[in-house]
CSV table of C-alpha atoms in Angstrom, one decimal:
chain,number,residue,atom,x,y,z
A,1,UNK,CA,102.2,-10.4,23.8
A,2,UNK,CA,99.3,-10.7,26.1
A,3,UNK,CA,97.1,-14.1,26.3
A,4,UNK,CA,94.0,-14.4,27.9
A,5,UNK,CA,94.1,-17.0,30.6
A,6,UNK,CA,92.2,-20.4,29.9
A,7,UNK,CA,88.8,-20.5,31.3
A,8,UNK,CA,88.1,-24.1,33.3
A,9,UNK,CA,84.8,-26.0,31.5
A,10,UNK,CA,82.5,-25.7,34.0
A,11,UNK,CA,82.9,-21.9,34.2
A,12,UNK,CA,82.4,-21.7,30.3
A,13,UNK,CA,79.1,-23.8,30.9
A,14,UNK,CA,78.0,-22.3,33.4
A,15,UNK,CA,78.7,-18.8,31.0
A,16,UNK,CA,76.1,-20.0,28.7
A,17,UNK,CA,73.4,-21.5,31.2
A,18,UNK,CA,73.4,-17.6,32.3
A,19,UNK,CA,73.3,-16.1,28.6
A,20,UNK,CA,75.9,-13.9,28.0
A,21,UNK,CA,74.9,-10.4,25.9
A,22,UNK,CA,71.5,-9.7,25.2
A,23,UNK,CA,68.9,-10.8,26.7
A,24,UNK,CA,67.3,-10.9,23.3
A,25,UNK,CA,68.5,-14.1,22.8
A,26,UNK,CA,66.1,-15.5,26.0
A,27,UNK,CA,63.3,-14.3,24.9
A,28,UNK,CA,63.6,-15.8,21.2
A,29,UNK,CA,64.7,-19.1,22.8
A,30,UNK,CA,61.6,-19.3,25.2
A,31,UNK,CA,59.2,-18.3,22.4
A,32,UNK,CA,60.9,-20.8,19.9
A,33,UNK,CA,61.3,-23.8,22.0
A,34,UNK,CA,57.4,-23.5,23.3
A,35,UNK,CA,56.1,-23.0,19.6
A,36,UNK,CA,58.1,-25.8,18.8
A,37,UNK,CA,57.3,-28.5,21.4
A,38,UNK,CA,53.4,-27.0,20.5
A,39,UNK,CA,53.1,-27.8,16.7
A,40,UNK,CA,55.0,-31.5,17.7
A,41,UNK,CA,52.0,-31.5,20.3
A,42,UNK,CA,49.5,-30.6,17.5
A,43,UNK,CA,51.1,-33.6,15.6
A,44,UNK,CA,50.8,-36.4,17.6
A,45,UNK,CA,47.7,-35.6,18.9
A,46,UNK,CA,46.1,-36.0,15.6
A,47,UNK,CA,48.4,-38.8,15.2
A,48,UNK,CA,47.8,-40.5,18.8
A,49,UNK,CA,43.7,-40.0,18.5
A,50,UNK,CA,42.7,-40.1,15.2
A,51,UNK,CA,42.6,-44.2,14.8
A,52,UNK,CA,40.5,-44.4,18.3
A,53,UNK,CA,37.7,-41.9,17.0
A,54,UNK,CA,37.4,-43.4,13.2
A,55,UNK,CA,33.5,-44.1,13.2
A,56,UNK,CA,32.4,-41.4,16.1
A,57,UNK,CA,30.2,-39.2,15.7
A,58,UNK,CA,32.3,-35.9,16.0
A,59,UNK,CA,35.4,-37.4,13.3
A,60,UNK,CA,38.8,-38.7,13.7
A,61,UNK,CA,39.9,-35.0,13.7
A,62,UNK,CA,37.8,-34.0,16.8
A,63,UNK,CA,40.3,-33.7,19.1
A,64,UNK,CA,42.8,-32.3,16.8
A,65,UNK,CA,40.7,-29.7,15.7
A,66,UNK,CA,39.8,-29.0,19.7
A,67,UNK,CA,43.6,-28.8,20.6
A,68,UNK,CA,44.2,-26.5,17.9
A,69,UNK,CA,41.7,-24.1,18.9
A,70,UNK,CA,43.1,-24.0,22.6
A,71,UNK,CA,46.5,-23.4,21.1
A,72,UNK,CA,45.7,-20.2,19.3
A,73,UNK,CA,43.7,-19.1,22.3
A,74,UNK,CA,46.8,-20.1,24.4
A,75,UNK,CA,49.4,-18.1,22.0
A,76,UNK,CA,46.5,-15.4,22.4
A,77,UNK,CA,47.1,-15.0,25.6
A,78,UNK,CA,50.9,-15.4,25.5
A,79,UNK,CA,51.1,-12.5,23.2
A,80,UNK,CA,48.8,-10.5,26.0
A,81,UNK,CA,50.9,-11.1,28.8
A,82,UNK,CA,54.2,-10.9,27.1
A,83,UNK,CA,53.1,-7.6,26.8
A,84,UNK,CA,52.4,-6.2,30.5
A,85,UNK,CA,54.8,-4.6,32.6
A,86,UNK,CA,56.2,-6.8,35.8
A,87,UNK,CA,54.5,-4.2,38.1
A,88,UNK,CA,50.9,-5.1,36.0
A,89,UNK,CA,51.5,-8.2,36.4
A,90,UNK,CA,52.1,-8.1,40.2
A,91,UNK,CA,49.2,-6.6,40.8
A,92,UNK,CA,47.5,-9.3,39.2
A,93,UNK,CA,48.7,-12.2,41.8
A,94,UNK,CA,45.7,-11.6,44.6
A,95,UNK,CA,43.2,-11.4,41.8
A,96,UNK,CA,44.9,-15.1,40.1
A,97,UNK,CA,45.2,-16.4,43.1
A,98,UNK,CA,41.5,-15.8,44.9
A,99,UNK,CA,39.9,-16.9,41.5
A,100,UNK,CA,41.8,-20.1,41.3
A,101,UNK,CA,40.7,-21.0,44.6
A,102,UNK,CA,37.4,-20.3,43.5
A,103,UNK,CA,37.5,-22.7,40.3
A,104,UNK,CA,38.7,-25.6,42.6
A,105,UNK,CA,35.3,-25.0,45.0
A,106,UNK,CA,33.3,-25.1,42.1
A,107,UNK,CA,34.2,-28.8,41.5
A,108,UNK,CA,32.6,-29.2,44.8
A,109,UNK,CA,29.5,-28.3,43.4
A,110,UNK,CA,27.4,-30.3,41.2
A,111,UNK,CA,29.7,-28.2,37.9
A,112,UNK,CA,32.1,-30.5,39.2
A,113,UNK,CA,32.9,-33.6,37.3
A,114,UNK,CA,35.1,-37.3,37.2
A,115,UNK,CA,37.6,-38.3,34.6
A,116,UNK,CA,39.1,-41.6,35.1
A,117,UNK,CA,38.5,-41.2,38.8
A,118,UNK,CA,39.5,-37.4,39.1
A,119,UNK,CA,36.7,-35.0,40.5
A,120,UNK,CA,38.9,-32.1,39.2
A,121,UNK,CA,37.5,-31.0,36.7
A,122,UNK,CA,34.5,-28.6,35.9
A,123,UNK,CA,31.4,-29.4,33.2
A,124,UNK,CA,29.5,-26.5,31.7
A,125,UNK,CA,27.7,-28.0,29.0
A,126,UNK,CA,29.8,-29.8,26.2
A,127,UNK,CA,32.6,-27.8,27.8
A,128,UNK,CA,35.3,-28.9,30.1
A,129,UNK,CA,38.1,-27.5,32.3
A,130,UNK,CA,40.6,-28.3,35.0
A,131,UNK,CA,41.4,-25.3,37.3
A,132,UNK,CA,44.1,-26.5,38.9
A,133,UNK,CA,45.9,-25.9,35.4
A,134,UNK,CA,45.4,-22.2,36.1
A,135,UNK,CA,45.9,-22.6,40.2
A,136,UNK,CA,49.6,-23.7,39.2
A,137,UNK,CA,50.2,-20.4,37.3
A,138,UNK,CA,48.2,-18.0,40.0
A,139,UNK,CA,50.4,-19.8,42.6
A,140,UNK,CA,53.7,-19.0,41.0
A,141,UNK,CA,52.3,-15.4,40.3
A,142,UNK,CA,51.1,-14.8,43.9
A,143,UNK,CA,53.7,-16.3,46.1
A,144,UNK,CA,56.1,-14.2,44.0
A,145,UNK,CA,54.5,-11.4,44.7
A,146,UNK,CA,54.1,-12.3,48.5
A,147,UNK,CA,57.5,-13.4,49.4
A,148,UNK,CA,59.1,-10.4,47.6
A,149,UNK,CA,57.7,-8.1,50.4
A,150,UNK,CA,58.7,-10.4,53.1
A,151,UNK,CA,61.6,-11.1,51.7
A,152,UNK,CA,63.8,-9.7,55.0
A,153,UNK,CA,61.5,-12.0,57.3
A,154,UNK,CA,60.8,-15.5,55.0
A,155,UNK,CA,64.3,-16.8,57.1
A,156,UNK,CA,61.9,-17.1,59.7
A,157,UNK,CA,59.6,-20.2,60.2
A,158,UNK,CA,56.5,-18.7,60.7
A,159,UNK,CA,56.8,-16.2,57.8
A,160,UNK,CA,58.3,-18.8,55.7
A,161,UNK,CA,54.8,-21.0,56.8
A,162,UNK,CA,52.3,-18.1,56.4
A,163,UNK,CA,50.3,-17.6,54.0
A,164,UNK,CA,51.9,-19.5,51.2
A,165,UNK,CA,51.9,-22.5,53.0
A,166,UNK,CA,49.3,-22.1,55.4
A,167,UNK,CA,46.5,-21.2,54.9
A,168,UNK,CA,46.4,-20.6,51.2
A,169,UNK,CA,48.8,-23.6,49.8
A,170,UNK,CA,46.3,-25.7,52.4
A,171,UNK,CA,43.7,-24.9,50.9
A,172,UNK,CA,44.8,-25.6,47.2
A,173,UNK,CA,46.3,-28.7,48.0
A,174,UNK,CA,42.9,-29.6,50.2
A,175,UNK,CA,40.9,-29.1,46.8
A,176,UNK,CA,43.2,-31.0,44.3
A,177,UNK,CA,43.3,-33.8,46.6
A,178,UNK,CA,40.2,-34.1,47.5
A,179,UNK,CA,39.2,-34.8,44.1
A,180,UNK,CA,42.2,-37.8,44.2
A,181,UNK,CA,44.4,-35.7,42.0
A,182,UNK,CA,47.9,-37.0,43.5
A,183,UNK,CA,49.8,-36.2,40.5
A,184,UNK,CA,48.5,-32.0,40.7
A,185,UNK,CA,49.3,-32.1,44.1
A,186,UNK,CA,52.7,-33.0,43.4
A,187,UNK,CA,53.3,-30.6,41.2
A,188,UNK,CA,51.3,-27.6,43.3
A,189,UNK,CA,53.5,-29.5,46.4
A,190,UNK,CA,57.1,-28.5,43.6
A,191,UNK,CA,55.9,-25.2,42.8
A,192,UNK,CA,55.6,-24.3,46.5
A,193,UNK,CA,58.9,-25.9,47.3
A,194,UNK,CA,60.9,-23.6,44.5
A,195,UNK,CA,59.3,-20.6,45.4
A,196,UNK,CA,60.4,-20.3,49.3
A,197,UNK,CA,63.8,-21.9,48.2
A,198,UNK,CA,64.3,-19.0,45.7
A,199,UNK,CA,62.8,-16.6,48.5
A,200,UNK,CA,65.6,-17.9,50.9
A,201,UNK,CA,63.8,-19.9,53.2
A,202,UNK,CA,66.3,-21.8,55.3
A,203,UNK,CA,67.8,-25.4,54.4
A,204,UNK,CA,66.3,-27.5,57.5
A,205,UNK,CA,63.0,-26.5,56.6
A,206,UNK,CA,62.9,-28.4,53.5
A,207,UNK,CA,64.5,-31.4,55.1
A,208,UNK,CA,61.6,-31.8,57.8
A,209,UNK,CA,59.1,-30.9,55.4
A,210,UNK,CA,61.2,-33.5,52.8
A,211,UNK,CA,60.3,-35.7,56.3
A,212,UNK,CA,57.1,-35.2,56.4
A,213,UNK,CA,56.3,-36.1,52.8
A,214,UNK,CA,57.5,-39.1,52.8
A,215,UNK,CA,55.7,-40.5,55.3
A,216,UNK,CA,52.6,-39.2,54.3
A,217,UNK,CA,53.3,-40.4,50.4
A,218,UNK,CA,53.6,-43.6,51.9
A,219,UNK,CA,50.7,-43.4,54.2
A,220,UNK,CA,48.3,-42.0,50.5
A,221,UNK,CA,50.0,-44.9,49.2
A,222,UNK,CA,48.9,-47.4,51.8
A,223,UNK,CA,45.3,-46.1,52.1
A,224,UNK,CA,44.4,-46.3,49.2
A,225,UNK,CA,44.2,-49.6,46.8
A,226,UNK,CA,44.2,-48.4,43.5
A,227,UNK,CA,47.7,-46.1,44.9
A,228,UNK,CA,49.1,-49.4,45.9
A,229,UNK,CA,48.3,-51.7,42.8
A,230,UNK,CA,50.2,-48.8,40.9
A,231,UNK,CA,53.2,-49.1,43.2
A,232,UNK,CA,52.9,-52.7,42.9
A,233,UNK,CA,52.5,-53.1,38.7
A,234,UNK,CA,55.4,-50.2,38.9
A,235,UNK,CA,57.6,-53.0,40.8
A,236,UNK,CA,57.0,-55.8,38.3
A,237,UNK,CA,54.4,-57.3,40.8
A,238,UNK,CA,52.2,-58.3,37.5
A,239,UNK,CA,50.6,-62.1,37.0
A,240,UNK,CA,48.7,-60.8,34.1
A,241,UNK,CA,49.0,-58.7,31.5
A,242,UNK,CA,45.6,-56.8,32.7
A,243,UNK,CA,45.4,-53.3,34.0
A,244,UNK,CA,47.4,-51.4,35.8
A,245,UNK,CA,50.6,-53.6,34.2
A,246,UNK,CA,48.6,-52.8,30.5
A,247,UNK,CA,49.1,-49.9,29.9
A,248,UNK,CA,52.9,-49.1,31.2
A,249,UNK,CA,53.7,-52.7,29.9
A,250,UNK,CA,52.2,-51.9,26.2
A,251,UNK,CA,54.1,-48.2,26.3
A,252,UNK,CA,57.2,-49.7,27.1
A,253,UNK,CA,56.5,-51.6,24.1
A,254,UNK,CA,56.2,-48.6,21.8
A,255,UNK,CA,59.5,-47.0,22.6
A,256,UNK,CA,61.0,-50.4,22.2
A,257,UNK,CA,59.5,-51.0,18.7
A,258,UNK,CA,60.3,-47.5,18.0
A,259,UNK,CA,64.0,-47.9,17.5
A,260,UNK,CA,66.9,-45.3,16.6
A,261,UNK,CA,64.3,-43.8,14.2
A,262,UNK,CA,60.4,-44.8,14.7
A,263,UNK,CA,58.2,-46.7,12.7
A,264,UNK,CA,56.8,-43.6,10.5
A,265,UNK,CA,54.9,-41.4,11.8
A,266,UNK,CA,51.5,-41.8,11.8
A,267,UNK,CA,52.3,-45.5,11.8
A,268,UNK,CA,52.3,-46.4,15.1
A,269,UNK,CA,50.8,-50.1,16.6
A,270,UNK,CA,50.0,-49.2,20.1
A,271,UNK,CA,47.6,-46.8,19.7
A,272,UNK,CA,45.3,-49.1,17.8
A,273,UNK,CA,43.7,-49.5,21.4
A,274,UNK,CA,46.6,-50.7,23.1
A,275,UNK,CA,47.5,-48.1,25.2
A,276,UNK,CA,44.5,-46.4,26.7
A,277,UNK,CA,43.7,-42.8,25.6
A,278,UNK,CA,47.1,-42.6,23.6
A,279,UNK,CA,46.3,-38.9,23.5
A,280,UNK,CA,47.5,-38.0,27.1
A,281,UNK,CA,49.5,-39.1,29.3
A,282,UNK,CA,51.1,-41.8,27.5
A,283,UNK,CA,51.8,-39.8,24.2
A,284,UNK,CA,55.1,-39.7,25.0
A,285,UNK,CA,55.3,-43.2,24.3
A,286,UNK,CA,53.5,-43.1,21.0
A,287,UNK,CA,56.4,-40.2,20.1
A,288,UNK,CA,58.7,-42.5,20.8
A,289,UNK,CA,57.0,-45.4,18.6
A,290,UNK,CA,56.5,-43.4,15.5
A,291,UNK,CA,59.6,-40.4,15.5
A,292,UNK,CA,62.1,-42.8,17.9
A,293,UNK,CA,64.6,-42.4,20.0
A,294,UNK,CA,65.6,-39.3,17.7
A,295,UNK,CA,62.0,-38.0,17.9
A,296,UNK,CA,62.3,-38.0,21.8
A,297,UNK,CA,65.4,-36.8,22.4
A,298,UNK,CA,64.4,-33.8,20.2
A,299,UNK,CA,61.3,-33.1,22.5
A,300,UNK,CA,64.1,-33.7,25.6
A,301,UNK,CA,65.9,-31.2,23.9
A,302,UNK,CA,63.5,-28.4,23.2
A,303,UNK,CA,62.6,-29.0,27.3
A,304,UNK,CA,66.1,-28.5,27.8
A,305,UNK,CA,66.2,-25.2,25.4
A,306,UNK,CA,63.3,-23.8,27.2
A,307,UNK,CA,64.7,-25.0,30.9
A,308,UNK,CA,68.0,-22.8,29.4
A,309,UNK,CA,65.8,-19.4,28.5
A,310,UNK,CA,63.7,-19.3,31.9
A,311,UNK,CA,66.7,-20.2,34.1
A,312,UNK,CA,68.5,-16.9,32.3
A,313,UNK,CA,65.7,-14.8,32.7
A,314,UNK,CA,66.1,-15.5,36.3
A,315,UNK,CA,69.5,-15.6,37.0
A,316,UNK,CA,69.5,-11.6,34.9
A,317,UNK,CA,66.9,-9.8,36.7
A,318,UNK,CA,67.6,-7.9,39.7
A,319,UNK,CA,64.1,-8.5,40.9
A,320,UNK,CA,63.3,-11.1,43.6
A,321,UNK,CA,59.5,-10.8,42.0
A,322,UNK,CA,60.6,-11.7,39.0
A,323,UNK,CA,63.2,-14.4,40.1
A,324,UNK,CA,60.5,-16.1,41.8
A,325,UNK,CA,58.0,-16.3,39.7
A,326,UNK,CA,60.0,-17.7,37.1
A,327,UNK,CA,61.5,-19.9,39.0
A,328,UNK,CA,57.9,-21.3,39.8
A,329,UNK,CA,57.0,-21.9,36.6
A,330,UNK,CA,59.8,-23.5,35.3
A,331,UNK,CA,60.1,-25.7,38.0
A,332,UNK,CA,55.9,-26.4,37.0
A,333,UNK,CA,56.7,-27.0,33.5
A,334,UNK,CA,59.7,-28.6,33.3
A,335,UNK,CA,59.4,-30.6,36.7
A,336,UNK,CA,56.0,-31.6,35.7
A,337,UNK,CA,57.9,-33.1,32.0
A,338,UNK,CA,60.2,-34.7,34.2
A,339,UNK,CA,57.4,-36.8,35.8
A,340,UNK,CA,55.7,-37.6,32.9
A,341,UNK,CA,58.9,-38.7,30.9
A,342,UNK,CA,59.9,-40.6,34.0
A,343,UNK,CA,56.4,-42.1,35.1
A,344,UNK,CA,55.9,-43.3,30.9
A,345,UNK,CA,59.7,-45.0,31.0
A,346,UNK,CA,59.2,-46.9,34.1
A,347,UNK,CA,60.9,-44.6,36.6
A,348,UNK,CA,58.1,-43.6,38.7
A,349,UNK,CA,54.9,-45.9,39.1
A,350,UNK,CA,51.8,-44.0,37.0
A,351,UNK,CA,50.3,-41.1,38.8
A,352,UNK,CA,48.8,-39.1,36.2
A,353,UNK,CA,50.9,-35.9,35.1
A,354,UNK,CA,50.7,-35.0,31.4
A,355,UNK,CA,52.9,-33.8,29.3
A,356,UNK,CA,53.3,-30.1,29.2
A,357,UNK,CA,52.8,-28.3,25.1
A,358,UNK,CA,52.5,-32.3,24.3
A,359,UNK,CA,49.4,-34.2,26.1
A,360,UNK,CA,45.6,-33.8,24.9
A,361,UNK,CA,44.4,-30.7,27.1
A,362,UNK,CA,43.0,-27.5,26.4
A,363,UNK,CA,43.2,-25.9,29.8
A,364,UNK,CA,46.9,-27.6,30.3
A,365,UNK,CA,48.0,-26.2,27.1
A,366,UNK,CA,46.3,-22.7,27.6
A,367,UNK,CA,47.8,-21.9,31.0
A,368,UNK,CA,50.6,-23.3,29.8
A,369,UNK,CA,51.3,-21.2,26.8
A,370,UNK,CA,49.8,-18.4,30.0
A,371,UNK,CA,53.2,-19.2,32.1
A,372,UNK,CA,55.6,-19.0,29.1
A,373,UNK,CA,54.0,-15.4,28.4
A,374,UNK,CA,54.5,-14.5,31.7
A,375,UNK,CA,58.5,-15.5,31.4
A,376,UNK,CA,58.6,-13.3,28.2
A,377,UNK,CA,57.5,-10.1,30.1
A,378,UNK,CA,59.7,-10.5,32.3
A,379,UNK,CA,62.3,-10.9,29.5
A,380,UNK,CA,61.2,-8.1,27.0
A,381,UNK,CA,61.4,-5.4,29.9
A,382,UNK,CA,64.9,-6.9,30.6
A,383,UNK,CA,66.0,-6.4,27.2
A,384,UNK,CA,64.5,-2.7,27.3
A,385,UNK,CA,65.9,-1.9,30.1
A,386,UNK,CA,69.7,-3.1,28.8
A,387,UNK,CA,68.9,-0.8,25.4
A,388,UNK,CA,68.0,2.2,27.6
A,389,UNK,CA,71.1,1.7,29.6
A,390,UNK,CA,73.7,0.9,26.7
A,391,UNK,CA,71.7,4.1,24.5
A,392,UNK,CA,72.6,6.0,27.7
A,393,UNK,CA,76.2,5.0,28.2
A,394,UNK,CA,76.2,6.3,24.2
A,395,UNK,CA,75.0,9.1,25.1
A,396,UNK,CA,76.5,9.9,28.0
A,397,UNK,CA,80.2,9.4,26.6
A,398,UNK,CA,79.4,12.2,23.5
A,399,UNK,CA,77.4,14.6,25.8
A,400,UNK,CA,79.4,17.6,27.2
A,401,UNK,CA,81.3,17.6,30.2
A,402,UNK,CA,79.6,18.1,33.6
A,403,UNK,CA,76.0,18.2,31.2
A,404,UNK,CA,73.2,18.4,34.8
A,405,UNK,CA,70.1,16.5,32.8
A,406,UNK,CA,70.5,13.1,31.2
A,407,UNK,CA,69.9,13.2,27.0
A,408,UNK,CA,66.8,13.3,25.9
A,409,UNK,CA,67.1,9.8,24.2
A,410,UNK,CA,67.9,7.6,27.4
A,411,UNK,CA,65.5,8.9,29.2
A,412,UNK,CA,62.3,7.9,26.5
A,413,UNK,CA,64.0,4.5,26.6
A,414,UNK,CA,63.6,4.6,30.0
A,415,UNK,CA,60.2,5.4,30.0
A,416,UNK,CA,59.6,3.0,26.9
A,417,UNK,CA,61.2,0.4,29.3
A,418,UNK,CA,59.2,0.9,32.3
A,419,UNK,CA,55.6,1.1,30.4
């Protein structure tokens, strides 16, 4: 009698993290947790903002209605880019790239325009935008597709340095923070980080440039007195219960009230005017109020779920193009959820990330949903590409012996997996 030998735990985790069989099963797990954390989005957005805007002019359904919109436009362009070949979407990076860098002047101009002390956004009109939602995308894309043809060279410095770096992550950063964006910045600063680590730049790199941020966090930090009040209302440093302690100081309140199981939803306290534009940044804390600790450990969950598909679709593909790019984005979507869980539970001081699929914000949301489509192209041609291999093994086993041309049916999966 034969046994198999007993695998050890962490090699049976570490099993599933990579997805063993199809890679069908990524791709519906991506799709599924982003639809997911998108409709609970929907719902507490109507929830969060609905009691603030009774009276207005444009209805306590305004910005539901508004975020609902943006989602179908967002799953509109999901479905688009799910669709595209890796190769399209390579050639796509220079174009992404040169036209987010082109938004973020434009809120130089007098289209640009201040929100809660943010110049980053743009103002046609009765419509608003924040490029630097789409400059976090169209840097993932393009330093993908940069580093994969210097991959041989990005262990040295300079090539590791130039161009994503210098001039063009310069540049991007310049723009976000010059419009006092700090909490952008820190995101663009993650997504620039993951993509030379995936591309192999060396180990003693980061730590100098870890170095370096530090001190200048703390010199922002020092400069700049509404930066240090944060830090200080972050470290309990409050007299009075006035802003900047009100709002983390009333949040912390809503997850407290909320309990194992929430108050109800739709019944929440806080967002009677308590917390300041419920809606974004601090809806996580409002989620917490109404659905409880069950609500947010669900929306933890669906995080982790999605964290699960885009790490697979990496770890799969033999493509360092591929590898990258998802790697960027999910370190932008599910680093930037990190920050916003953290910052709204009192373990970072408040800097301003919303909450990806959650958080009031069309252009967030859009680009968003943009990333996720991305991911799935990358997955659907995986899972073509494993169908035109296994329909090939098939047919390779029942063709004749020492047959010269490959069956007719692997090679239109081939070509069906490479269109």
């Amino acid at each position: 009698m034969v046994t198999t030998p007993h695998r050890p735990v962490w090699r049976r985790a570490w099993g599933f993290l990579e997805g063993q069989g199809s890679s069908r099963t990524s791709y519906f797990l991506i799709l599924g947790c982003a639809a997911a954390l998108t409709v609970i989005g929907l719902v507490m957005v109507l929830s969060s903002s609905s009691v603030e805007n009774i009276g207005e002019f444009s209805g306590s359904y305004d910005l539901f209605i508004r975020q609902t919109v943006f989602a179908v436009i967002g799953f509109a362009v999901l479905f688009v880019l799910s669709r595209l070949s890796s190769d399209r979407l390579r050639s796509l990076a220079w174009p992404a790239i040169l036209l987010a860098v082109f938004l973020l002047a434009l809120v130089l101009t007098p289209l640009g325009h201040e929100v809660n002390g943010n110049q980053n956004w743009l103002k046609i009109g009765s419509f608003t935008a924040q490029p630097s939602e789409a400059a976090k995308l169209a840097l993932a894309l393009w330093a993908a597709a940069v580093l994969e043809r210097k991959a041989k060279l990005v262990g040295q410095l300079k090539h590791s340095i130039v161009p994503v770096l210098f001039p063009v992550g310069a540049i991007l950063l310049g723009l976000i923070m010059y419009g006092r964006d700090l909490g952008t910045a820190m995101v663009i600063m993650m997504i620039m980080a993951a993509v030379l680590f995936l591309a192999g730049t060396k180990l003693r790199y980061f730590l100098i440039a870890g170095g370096l941020g530090a001190v200048a966090a703390v010199v922002m930090a020092l400069t700049s007195a509404n930066r240090t009040v944060r830090i200080q209302a972050w470290l309990g440093n409050c007299e009075f219960p006035t802003e900047p302690c009100y709002q983390p100081d009333h949040g912390m309140f809503a997850l407290a009230s909320g309990g194992w199981w929430g108050v109800g939803l739709g019944q929440s306290r806080q967002k009677w005017s308590y917390i300041p534009e419920a809606e974004n940044d601090f809806i996580f804390t409002i989620l917490g109020e109404e659905l409880g600790l069950a609500g947010t450990l669900l929306v933890i969950g669906l995080f982790a779920g999605l964290a699960i598909g885009l790490f697979r679709v990496a770890r799969r593909s033999d493509s360092l193009f591929v590898r990258i790019c998802t790697g960027g984005i999910l370190i932008w979507i599910i680093g930037q959820a990190f920050i916003n869980i953290a910052m709204v539970t009192g373990l970072l001081p408040v800097i301003g990330v919303p909450l990806p699929f959650i958080s009031y914000g069309g252009s967030a949301l859009t680009f968003v949903l943009a990333g996720v489509g991305v991911v799935l192209a990358f997955a659907r041609e995986q899972r073509h590409e494993e169908e035109a291999a296994a329909e090939a093994a098939v047919a390779s086993a029942s063709a004749p012996s020492g047959s010269p041309t490959p069956p007719v049916g692997a090679a239109r999966a081939w070509k069906k997996a490479r269109s």
